[in-house]
Amino acid sequence: MVCRKPPDGGWGWVIVAVSFFTQFLCYGSPLAVGVLYLEWLDAFGEGKGKTAWVGSLANGIGLLASPVCSICVSSFGARPVAIFSGFMVAGGLMMSSFAPNIYFLYVSYGIVVGLGCGLLYTATVTITCQYFDKHRGLALGLISTGSSVGLFIYAALQRELIELYGLDGCLLIVGALSLNILACGSLMRPLESSSSPPPEKTCVDKVPDQYFAYHKKEKTIEENISILEKGYIDEKCVNNVPDCKQDSILNKNVLSSISINEKDTYKKKVVEQTNFCKQLAKRKWQLYLTYWKETMVLFKNKVFSALFVAILLFDIGGFPPSLLMEDVARSANISEDDYYMPLISIIGIMTTVGKLILGILADFKWVNTLYLYVTTLLMTGVALFAIPFAKSYLTLAMLSGILGFLTGNWSIFPYVTTKTVGIEKLTHAYGILMFFAGLGNSLGPPIVGWFYDWTQEYDTAFYFSGFCVLLGGFLLLLAALPCWNACTNQSSKLPPNTYSYKVASNA
């Protein structure tokens, strides 16, 4: 069964709407964790690097598990995964309100909430790409703004809830709001299949059906034999008591012959089960080998190899400001009277603007999305280098807005991936790239925090962050300049990914 051509509209816009609210609800608190970060520093008294692990895990663990998330979405579909993940996000946030120490938060907020967000992100991106082709850039830009709007609103909301109900009450209320993800997930209707006849099963695929048919047939024969035997004996014993003994002797002979047949049947079952297990193991092993062969084919693409390095370095250097900018302002001794709006909220609203504008630009034919993505990386590196020179709220707010707008390149990253490897390889390639993005998200804030614990200032940390992002941008630019068109044409000739995308289409 193969999905029909993307409709580029219709129910697809409902998918965009529910995906927007899903990302709004699940990513609002983890992206605005900078507000909670200050509270956890005061509550548990741990170092900045150690405390930063909570927020970095929440934003990185889901991306680290992207290959697993992709397999889950491919196997079960976007709707069941979204509903299950809603329970994970809500449960993790509520459990975090009872955290006795920072290590409990590593599990409840970092791993449980982070993994739920990763599953939801993969589900929303996958189903949106299946529903859109011509307007894919716009659709991805719209749904990705959900997390940015969530960052903007949750930064102020969590601060207000902490003042009214304390840190524990804030997490409980935010967790209850996350239960609305269940309603959004229920509306993620899978794309209807085409009317073409299903492909014929291979011999290996027919093994389970053959076994179960055989098992059912043998069970029916045994039941019929036992029923006939019991009826025959009961009838003879009631009508003719003296003949009952004689019939019992004859019945022993019948039973002995039946037992022989049962032994033969049992042997046949054992042979069938053994053959079934061997064929199933062989099939799984072939799928495993196919998966890794396709992975090696992806890394032969120079642009893809440079892309995974760039996304790793970008998240190591570009993610910490969204988590630590509030503490940067506090470390700069900025007066609260000059603090008109949380810096995290500025990052959030400008990220929304960036995602929309960059997503719209990606749909123009004259715009090379890869070059556009490289430009955002280089500008982000320059902005990170400027943070140590910002000593007032106004300059920090301006840099937060610039960084937020450039972070909107997340909306075009799936578009860049699709153009690099093709739609057939999207789920497979995107899972690999998100793994490295999650690794960068997990390592970035703790590294910056450790730099502060070591030097007692953020200057060295942000010089390091800017260098990482600039290095990733230059490497991707060098890989793209000579062979962008060649790699695109080569990726379009790759065989379809029967392991992930075709299965996802059946969802």
Coordinates of C-alpha atoms in Angstrom, one line a residue:
M1 CA 0.0 0.0 0.0
V2 CA 1.5 3.4 -1.1
C3 CA 0.3 6.8 -0.1
R4 CA -1.3 8.9 -2.8
K5 CA 0.2 12.2 -4.0
P6 CA 0.4 14.9 -1.4
P7 CA -2.8 17.0 -1.6
D8 CA -1.1 20.3 -0.7
G9 CA -4.2 21.5 1.1
G10 CA -7.5 20.2 2.4
W11 CA -7.1 18.2 5.6
G12 CA -3.4 19.1 5.3
W13 CA -4.1 22.5 6.8
V14 CA -5.8 20.8 9.7
I15 CA -2.6 18.8 10.2
V16 CA -0.6 22.1 10.1
A17 CA -2.9 23.6 12.8
V18 CA -2.8 20.6 15.2
S19 CA 0.9 20.2 14.6
F20 CA 1.4 23.9 15.5
F21 CA -0.5 23.5 18.8
T22 CA 1.3 20.2 19.5
Q23 CA 4.7 21.8 19.3
F24 CA 3.4 24.8 21.3
L25 CA 2.2 22.6 24.1
C26 CA 5.2 20.2 24.3
Y27 CA 8.1 22.6 23.6
G28 CA 6.8 25.7 25.5
S29 CA 8.3 24.7 28.9
P30 CA 11.5 23.0 27.7
L31 CA 12.5 25.9 25.5
A32 CA 11.6 28.4 28.2
V33 CA 13.5 26.3 30.8
G34 CA 15.8 29.3 31.4
V35 CA 13.1 30.7 33.8
L36 CA 13.1 27.4 35.7
Y37 CA 16.9 27.2 35.5
L38 CA 17.2 30.2 37.8
E39 CA 14.8 28.6 40.3
W40 CA 16.6 25.3 40.3
L41 CA 19.9 27.1 40.9
D42 CA 18.5 28.7 44.1
A43 CA 16.5 25.6 45.2
F44 CA 19.2 22.9 44.9
G45 CA 22.4 25.0 45.2
E46 CA 24.3 23.1 42.5
G47 CA 26.8 24.5 40.0
K48 CA 25.7 26.1 36.7
G49 CA 27.1 23.4 34.6
K50 CA 25.4 20.6 36.6
T51 CA 22.1 22.4 36.7
A52 CA 22.2 23.2 33.0
W53 CA 22.1 19.4 32.3
V54 CA 18.3 19.4 33.1
G55 CA 17.4 21.9 30.3
S56 CA 19.9 20.5 27.9
L57 CA 18.7 16.9 28.3
A58 CA 15.0 18.0 27.9
N59 CA 15.9 19.6 24.5
G60 CA 18.5 17.1 23.5
I61 CA 17.4 13.6 24.5
G62 CA 14.5 13.6 22.1
L63 CA 16.8 14.5 19.2
L64 CA 19.4 11.9 20.4
A65 CA 16.6 9.3 20.1
S66 CA 15.5 10.5 16.7
P67 CA 16.4 7.2 14.9
V68 CA 14.2 5.4 17.4
C69 CA 11.5 8.1 17.1
S70 CA 11.6 7.7 13.3
I71 CA 11.2 3.9 13.6
C72 CA 8.2 4.4 16.0
V73 CA 6.5 6.8 13.7
S74 CA 7.2 4.6 10.7
S75 CA 5.9 1.5 12.5
F76 CA 2.8 2.9 14.3
G77 CA 2.0 6.1 12.5
A78 CA 1.9 9.7 13.7
R79 CA -1.4 9.6 15.5
P80 CA -0.7 6.8 18.0
V81 CA 2.8 8.2 18.7
A82 CA 1.5 11.7 19.3
I83 CA -1.2 10.5 21.7
F84 CA 1.3 8.3 23.6
S85 CA 3.8 11.1 23.7
G86 CA 1.3 13.5 25.2
F87 CA 1.0 11.3 28.2
M88 CA 4.8 11.3 28.5
V89 CA 5.2 15.1 28.4
A90 CA 2.4 15.7 30.8
G91 CA 3.5 13.0 33.2
G92 CA 7.1 14.1 33.2
L93 CA 6.2 17.7 34.0
M94 CA 4.0 16.7 36.8
M95 CA 6.6 14.3 38.3
S96 CA 9.1 17.1 38.2
S97 CA 7.0 19.1 40.7
F98 CA 7.9 16.4 43.3
A99 CA 11.7 16.4 42.5
P100 CA 13.7 16.1 45.8
N101 CA 17.1 16.8 44.0
I102 CA 18.6 17.7 40.7
Y103 CA 19.2 14.0 39.8
F104 CA 15.5 13.3 39.9
L105 CA 15.0 16.1 37.4
Y106 CA 17.5 14.5 35.1
V107 CA 15.0 11.7 34.7
S108 CA 11.6 13.3 35.0
Y109 CA 12.2 16.5 33.2
G110 CA 15.3 15.7 31.1
I111 CA 14.6 12.2 29.8
V112 CA 10.8 11.7 30.1
V113 CA 9.8 15.1 28.8
G114 CA 12.6 15.2 26.3
L115 CA 11.8 11.9 24.8
G116 CA 8.1 12.8 24.5
C117 CA 9.0 16.0 22.7
G118 CA 11.3 14.1 20.3
L119 CA 8.5 11.7 19.4
L120 CA 6.1 14.5 18.9
Y121 CA 8.5 16.5 16.8
T122 CA 9.2 13.6 14.5
A123 CA 5.5 12.8 14.2
T124 CA 4.5 16.3 13.3
V125 CA 7.3 16.8 10.7
T126 CA 6.7 13.5 9.1
I127 CA 3.0 13.8 8.6
T128 CA 3.3 17.4 7.4
C129 CA 5.8 16.4 4.7
Q130 CA 3.5 13.6 3.6
Y131 CA 0.6 16.1 3.2
F132 CA 2.6 18.8 1.4
D133 CA 4.9 19.1 -1.6
K134 CA 4.7 22.4 -3.3
H135 CA 4.0 24.4 -0.1
R136 CA 6.2 22.2 2.1
G137 CA 8.4 25.1 3.2
L138 CA 5.4 27.2 4.3
A139 CA 3.8 24.3 6.1
L140 CA 7.0 23.4 8.0
G141 CA 7.5 27.0 8.8
L142 CA 4.0 27.3 10.2
I143 CA 4.2 24.2 12.4
S144 CA 7.7 25.1 13.7
T145 CA 6.5 28.5 14.9
G146 CA 4.4 26.6 17.5
S147 CA 7.5 25.9 19.6
S148 CA 8.6 29.6 19.2
V149 CA 5.3 30.9 20.2
G150 CA 5.3 28.5 23.1
L151 CA 8.8 29.8 24.2
F152 CA 7.4 33.4 24.1
I153 CA 4.3 32.7 26.1
Y154 CA 5.7 30.1 28.5
A155 CA 8.6 32.3 29.5
A156 CA 6.2 34.9 30.9
L157 CA 3.6 32.3 32.0
Q158 CA 6.0 30.2 34.0
R159 CA 7.4 33.3 35.7
E160 CA 3.9 34.4 36.7
L161 CA 3.0 30.9 37.9
I162 CA 6.1 30.7 40.0
E163 CA 5.2 34.0 41.7
L164 CA 1.6 32.8 42.4
Y165 CA 2.0 29.1 43.2
G166 CA 5.7 28.4 43.5
L167 CA 7.9 26.2 41.4
D168 CA 6.0 23.0 42.2
G169 CA 2.6 24.5 41.4
C170 CA 3.9 25.9 38.1
L171 CA 5.1 22.5 36.9
L172 CA 1.8 20.9 37.9
I173 CA -0.3 23.5 35.9
V174 CA 2.0 23.3 32.9
G175 CA 1.8 19.5 32.9
A176 CA -2.0 19.7 33.0
L177 CA -2.0 22.1 30.0
S178 CA 0.1 19.5 28.1
L179 CA -2.7 17.0 28.2
N180 CA -4.3 18.9 25.4
I181 CA -1.7 17.2 23.1
L182 CA -4.0 14.1 23.2
A183 CA -6.8 16.1 21.5
C184 CA -4.4 17.4 18.9
G185 CA -2.9 14.0 18.2
S186 CA -6.3 12.4 17.6
L187 CA -6.8 14.7 14.6
M188 CA -3.6 13.6 12.8
R189 CA -5.5 11.5 10.3
P190 CA -3.1 9.5 8.1
L191 CA -2.9 10.2 4.4
E192 CA -5.3 8.0 2.4
S193 CA -3.7 5.2 0.4
S194 CA -3.9 5.0 -3.4
S195 CA -6.2 2.6 -5.2
S196 CA -3.3 0.6 -6.7
P197 CA -3.3 -3.0 -5.8
P198 CA -0.9 -4.0 -2.9
P199 CA 2.4 -5.6 -3.9
E200 CA 2.6 -9.3 -3.8
K201 CA 4.2 -10.7 -0.7
T202 CA 7.5 -12.4 -0.9
C203 CA 8.1 -16.0 0.3
V204 CA 9.5 -14.7 3.5
D205 CA 6.5 -12.4 4.1
K206 CA 4.2 -15.4 3.6
V207 CA 5.8 -17.5 6.3
P208 CA 3.7 -16.0 9.2
D209 CA 0.5 -16.4 7.3
Q210 CA 1.3 -20.0 6.3
Y211 CA 2.2 -20.9 9.9
F212 CA -0.9 -19.5 11.4
A213 CA -3.1 -21.1 8.8
Y214 CA -1.4 -24.4 9.4
H215 CA -1.7 -24.0 13.2
K216 CA -5.5 -23.3 12.9
K217 CA -6.0 -26.3 10.7
E218 CA -4.3 -28.7 13.0
K219 CA -6.2 -27.4 16.0
T220 CA -9.5 -27.9 14.2
I221 CA -8.6 -31.6 13.4
E222 CA -7.7 -32.3 17.0
E223 CA -10.9 -30.8 18.3
N224 CA -13.0 -32.8 15.8
I225 CA -11.3 -36.0 16.8
S226 CA -11.8 -35.4 20.5
I227 CA -15.5 -34.5 20.0
L228 CA -16.2 -37.6 17.9
E229 CA -14.4 -39.9 20.3
K230 CA -16.2 -38.6 23.3
G231 CA -19.6 -38.8 21.6
Y232 CA -19.0 -42.4 20.5
I233 CA -18.0 -43.6 24.0
D234 CA -20.9 -41.9 25.7
E235 CA -23.4 -43.3 23.3
K236 CA -22.2 -46.9 23.7
C237 CA -22.1 -46.7 27.5
V238 CA -25.6 -45.5 27.7
N239 CA -27.2 -47.8 25.3
N240 CA -25.3 -51.0 25.9
V241 CA -23.4 -51.3 29.3
P242 CA -21.8 -54.8 28.6
D243 CA -20.4 -53.5 25.3
C244 CA -18.8 -50.5 27.1
K245 CA -15.8 -52.5 28.3
Q246 CA -15.3 -54.0 24.9
D247 CA -15.5 -50.6 23.3
S248 CA -13.1 -49.2 25.8
I249 CA -10.5 -51.9 24.8
L250 CA -11.1 -50.9 21.1
N251 CA -10.9 -47.3 22.1
K252 CA -7.4 -47.9 23.5
N253 CA -6.3 -49.1 20.1
V254 CA -7.9 -46.1 18.5
L255 CA -6.2 -43.8 21.1
S256 CA -2.9 -45.4 20.4
S257 CA -3.2 -44.8 16.7
I258 CA -4.4 -41.2 17.4
S259 CA -1.4 -40.7 19.7
I260 CA 0.9 -41.7 16.9
N261 CA -0.8 -39.2 14.6
E262 CA -0.5 -36.6 17.4
K263 CA 3.2 -37.3 17.6
D264 CA 3.5 -36.8 13.8
T265 CA 1.5 -33.6 14.1
Y266 CA 3.6 -32.4 17.0
K267 CA 6.8 -33.0 15.0
K268 CA 5.3 -31.2 12.0
K269 CA 4.5 -28.2 14.3
V270 CA 8.0 -28.1 15.7
V271 CA 9.5 -28.2 12.2
E272 CA 7.1 -25.4 11.1
Q273 CA 7.8 -23.2 14.1
T274 CA 11.6 -23.7 13.7
N275 CA 11.4 -22.8 10.1
F276 CA 9.2 -19.8 10.9
C277 CA 11.7 -18.5 13.5
K278 CA 14.6 -19.0 11.1
Q279 CA 12.8 -17.1 8.3
L280 CA 11.7 -14.3 10.6
A281 CA 15.2 -13.9 12.0
K282 CA 16.6 -13.9 8.5
R283 CA 14.1 -11.3 7.4
K284 CA 15.0 -9.0 10.4
W285 CA 18.7 -9.4 9.8
Q286 CA 18.2 -8.4 6.1
L287 CA 16.3 -5.3 7.2
Y288 CA 19.0 -4.4 9.6
L289 CA 21.7 -4.8 7.0
T290 CA 19.6 -2.8 4.5
Y291 CA 19.3 0.0 7.1
W292 CA 23.0 0.3 7.6
K293 CA 23.8 0.0 3.9
E294 CA 21.4 2.9 3.2
T295 CA 23.1 4.8 6.0
M296 CA 26.5 4.4 4.4
V297 CA 25.0 5.5 1.1
L298 CA 23.8 8.7 2.8
F299 CA 27.2 9.5 4.2
K300 CA 28.8 9.2 0.7
N301 CA 26.9 12.4 -0.1
K302 CA 29.4 15.2 0.7
V303 CA 26.7 17.7 1.5
F304 CA 24.9 15.3 3.9
S305 CA 28.2 14.6 5.7
A306 CA 28.9 18.3 6.1
L307 CA 25.3 18.9 7.2
F308 CA 25.5 16.5 10.1
V309 CA 28.8 18.2 11.3
A310 CA 27.2 21.7 10.9
I311 CA 24.1 20.8 12.9
L312 CA 26.2 19.3 15.6
L313 CA 28.4 22.4 16.0
F314 CA 25.4 24.7 15.6
D315 CA 23.6 23.2 18.5
I316 CA 26.6 23.1 20.7
G317 CA 27.1 26.8 20.2
G318 CA 23.7 28.2 19.2
F319 CA 21.4 26.6 21.8
P320 CA 22.9 27.9 25.1
P321 CA 21.7 31.5 24.7
S322 CA 18.0 30.4 24.8
L323 CA 18.7 28.6 28.1
L324 CA 21.3 30.9 29.8
M325 CA 20.5 34.4 28.5
E326 CA 18.6 35.3 31.7
D327 CA 21.5 34.3 33.8
V328 CA 23.8 36.2 31.5
A329 CA 21.8 39.4 32.2
R330 CA 21.9 38.7 36.0
S331 CA 25.6 38.1 35.8
A332 CA 26.0 41.5 34.0
N333 CA 24.3 43.2 37.0
I334 CA 21.5 44.6 34.9
S335 CA 19.0 46.5 37.0
E336 CA 15.5 45.1 37.2
D337 CA 14.1 48.5 36.4
D338 CA 15.6 48.3 32.9
Y339 CA 14.2 44.7 32.5
Y340 CA 11.2 45.4 30.4
M341 CA 10.7 41.9 28.9
P342 CA 12.3 38.6 29.5
L343 CA 15.1 38.0 27.1
I344 CA 13.9 34.5 26.5
S345 CA 10.5 35.9 25.4
I346 CA 12.3 38.1 22.9
I347 CA 14.2 35.1 21.5
G348 CA 10.9 33.2 21.2
I349 CA 8.9 35.9 19.4
M350 CA 11.8 36.6 17.0
T351 CA 12.3 32.9 16.4
T352 CA 8.6 32.8 15.3
V353 CA 9.2 35.6 12.8
G354 CA 12.4 34.0 11.6
K355 CA 10.7 30.6 11.0
L356 CA 7.9 32.2 9.0
I357 CA 10.1 34.4 6.8
L358 CA 12.7 31.7 6.2
G359 CA 10.0 29.2 5.5
I360 CA 8.4 31.5 2.9
L361 CA 11.8 32.2 1.3
A362 CA 12.4 28.5 1.0
D363 CA 9.4 28.2 -1.3
F364 CA 10.9 30.6 -3.9
K365 CA 12.5 28.9 -6.8
W366 CA 15.3 31.4 -7.0
V367 CA 16.4 30.8 -3.4
N368 CA 18.9 28.0 -2.8
T369 CA 17.8 26.8 0.6
L370 CA 21.2 25.3 1.4
Y371 CA 23.0 28.7 0.9
L372 CA 20.2 30.3 2.9
Y373 CA 20.9 27.9 5.8
V374 CA 24.6 28.5 5.6
T375 CA 24.1 32.3 5.8
T376 CA 22.1 31.9 9.0
L377 CA 24.9 29.8 10.5
L378 CA 27.6 32.4 9.8
M379 CA 25.5 35.3 11.1
T380 CA 24.7 33.3 14.3
G381 CA 28.4 32.8 14.9
V382 CA 29.0 36.6 14.6
A383 CA 26.2 37.4 17.0
L384 CA 27.5 34.9 19.5
F385 CA 30.9 36.6 19.4
A386 CA 29.2 39.9 20.2
I387 CA 27.5 38.8 23.4
P388 CA 30.6 39.3 25.7
F389 CA 30.6 43.0 24.6
A390 CA 26.9 43.6 25.6
K391 CA 26.8 45.2 29.0
S392 CA 23.3 46.7 28.9
Y393 CA 19.7 45.4 28.6
L394 CA 19.2 47.1 25.3
T395 CA 22.2 45.4 23.6
L396 CA 21.4 42.0 25.1
A397 CA 17.8 42.4 23.9
M398 CA 19.0 43.3 20.4
L399 CA 21.3 40.3 20.3
S400 CA 18.6 38.1 21.6
G401 CA 16.3 39.2 18.8
I402 CA 19.0 38.6 16.2
L403 CA 19.8 35.1 17.6
G404 CA 16.1 34.3 17.8
F405 CA 15.5 35.2 14.2
L406 CA 18.5 33.2 13.0
T407 CA 17.4 30.2 15.1
G408 CA 14.3 30.2 12.9
N409 CA 16.4 28.2 10.4
W410 CA 15.0 25.1 12.1
S411 CA 11.9 25.7 9.8
I412 CA 14.0 25.2 6.7
F413 CA 16.2 22.4 8.0
P414 CA 13.8 19.6 7.0
Y415 CA 13.5 21.3 3.6
V416 CA 17.3 21.3 3.2
T417 CA 17.4 17.6 4.2
T418 CA 14.7 16.8 1.7
K419 CA 16.5 18.6 -1.1
T420 CA 19.8 16.9 -0.2
V421 CA 18.7 13.2 0.1
G422 CA 15.2 13.2 -1.5
I423 CA 11.8 12.6 0.0
E424 CA 12.2 8.8 0.0
K425 CA 15.2 9.1 2.4
L426 CA 13.7 11.9 4.5
T427 CA 12.7 9.8 7.6
H428 CA 15.9 7.9 7.6
A429 CA 18.2 10.9 7.1
Y430 CA 16.3 13.2 9.3
G431 CA 16.5 10.8 12.2
I432 CA 20.3 10.6 11.8
L433 CA 20.7 14.4 11.7
M434 CA 18.4 14.9 14.6
F435 CA 20.6 12.5 16.6
F436 CA 23.6 14.8 16.2
A437 CA 21.5 17.9 16.8
G438 CA 20.4 16.3 20.1
L439 CA 24.0 15.6 21.0
G440 CA 24.8 19.2 20.5
N441 CA 21.8 20.4 22.5
S442 CA 22.8 18.1 25.3
L443 CA 26.5 19.2 25.4
G444 CA 26.1 22.9 24.7
P445 CA 24.6 24.4 27.9
P446 CA 26.7 22.2 30.3
I447 CA 29.9 23.2 28.5
V448 CA 29.0 26.9 28.7
G449 CA 28.1 26.4 32.4
W450 CA 31.4 24.7 33.1
F451 CA 33.2 27.6 31.4
Y452 CA 31.5 29.9 33.8
D453 CA 32.2 27.7 36.9
W454 CA 35.9 27.7 35.7
T455 CA 36.4 31.4 34.8
Q456 CA 33.5 33.0 36.7
E457 CA 32.4 34.9 33.5
Y458 CA 30.6 34.0 30.2
D459 CA 33.0 35.7 27.8
T460 CA 35.2 32.7 27.1
A461 CA 32.1 30.4 26.8
F462 CA 30.5 32.5 24.1
Y463 CA 33.7 32.9 22.2
F464 CA 33.8 29.1 22.1
S465 CA 30.2 28.9 21.0
G466 CA 30.7 31.4 18.2
F467 CA 33.7 29.5 17.0
C468 CA 31.8 26.2 16.8
V469 CA 28.9 27.7 14.8
L470 CA 31.3 29.5 12.4
L471 CA 33.3 26.4 11.8
G472 CA 30.2 24.3 11.0
G473 CA 28.9 27.0 8.6
F474 CA 32.3 27.2 6.7
L475 CA 32.5 23.4 6.4
L476 CA 29.0 23.2 5.0
L477 CA 29.7 26.0 2.6
L478 CA 32.9 24.3 1.3
A479 CA 31.0 21.1 0.8
A480 CA 28.1 22.8 -1.0
L481 CA 30.0 25.1 -3.4
P482 CA 31.5 22.6 -5.8
C483 CA 29.0 19.8 -5.8
W484 CA 25.5 21.0 -4.6
N485 CA 23.8 20.3 -7.9
A486 CA 25.7 17.0 -8.4
C487 CA 24.8 15.7 -5.0
T488 CA 21.1 16.7 -5.5
N489 CA 20.9 14.8 -8.8
Q490 CA 22.7 11.8 -7.4
S491 CA 20.4 11.6 -4.4
S492 CA 17.3 11.7 -6.6
K493 CA 18.6 8.4 -8.3
L494 CA 18.9 6.6 -5.0
P495 CA 16.6 3.5 -4.5
P496 CA 13.5 4.1 -2.4
N497 CA 14.0 3.6 1.3
T498 CA 11.8 0.5 1.9
Y499 CA 12.9 0.4 5.5
S500 CA 11.3 3.6 6.8
Y501 CA 9.5 5.8 4.4
K502 CA 7.4 3.1 2.7
V503 CA 6.3 1.8 6.1
A504 CA 5.5 5.3 7.2
S505 CA 3.3 5.7 4.2
N506 CA 1.3 2.7 5.3
A507 CA 0.6 4.3 8.7

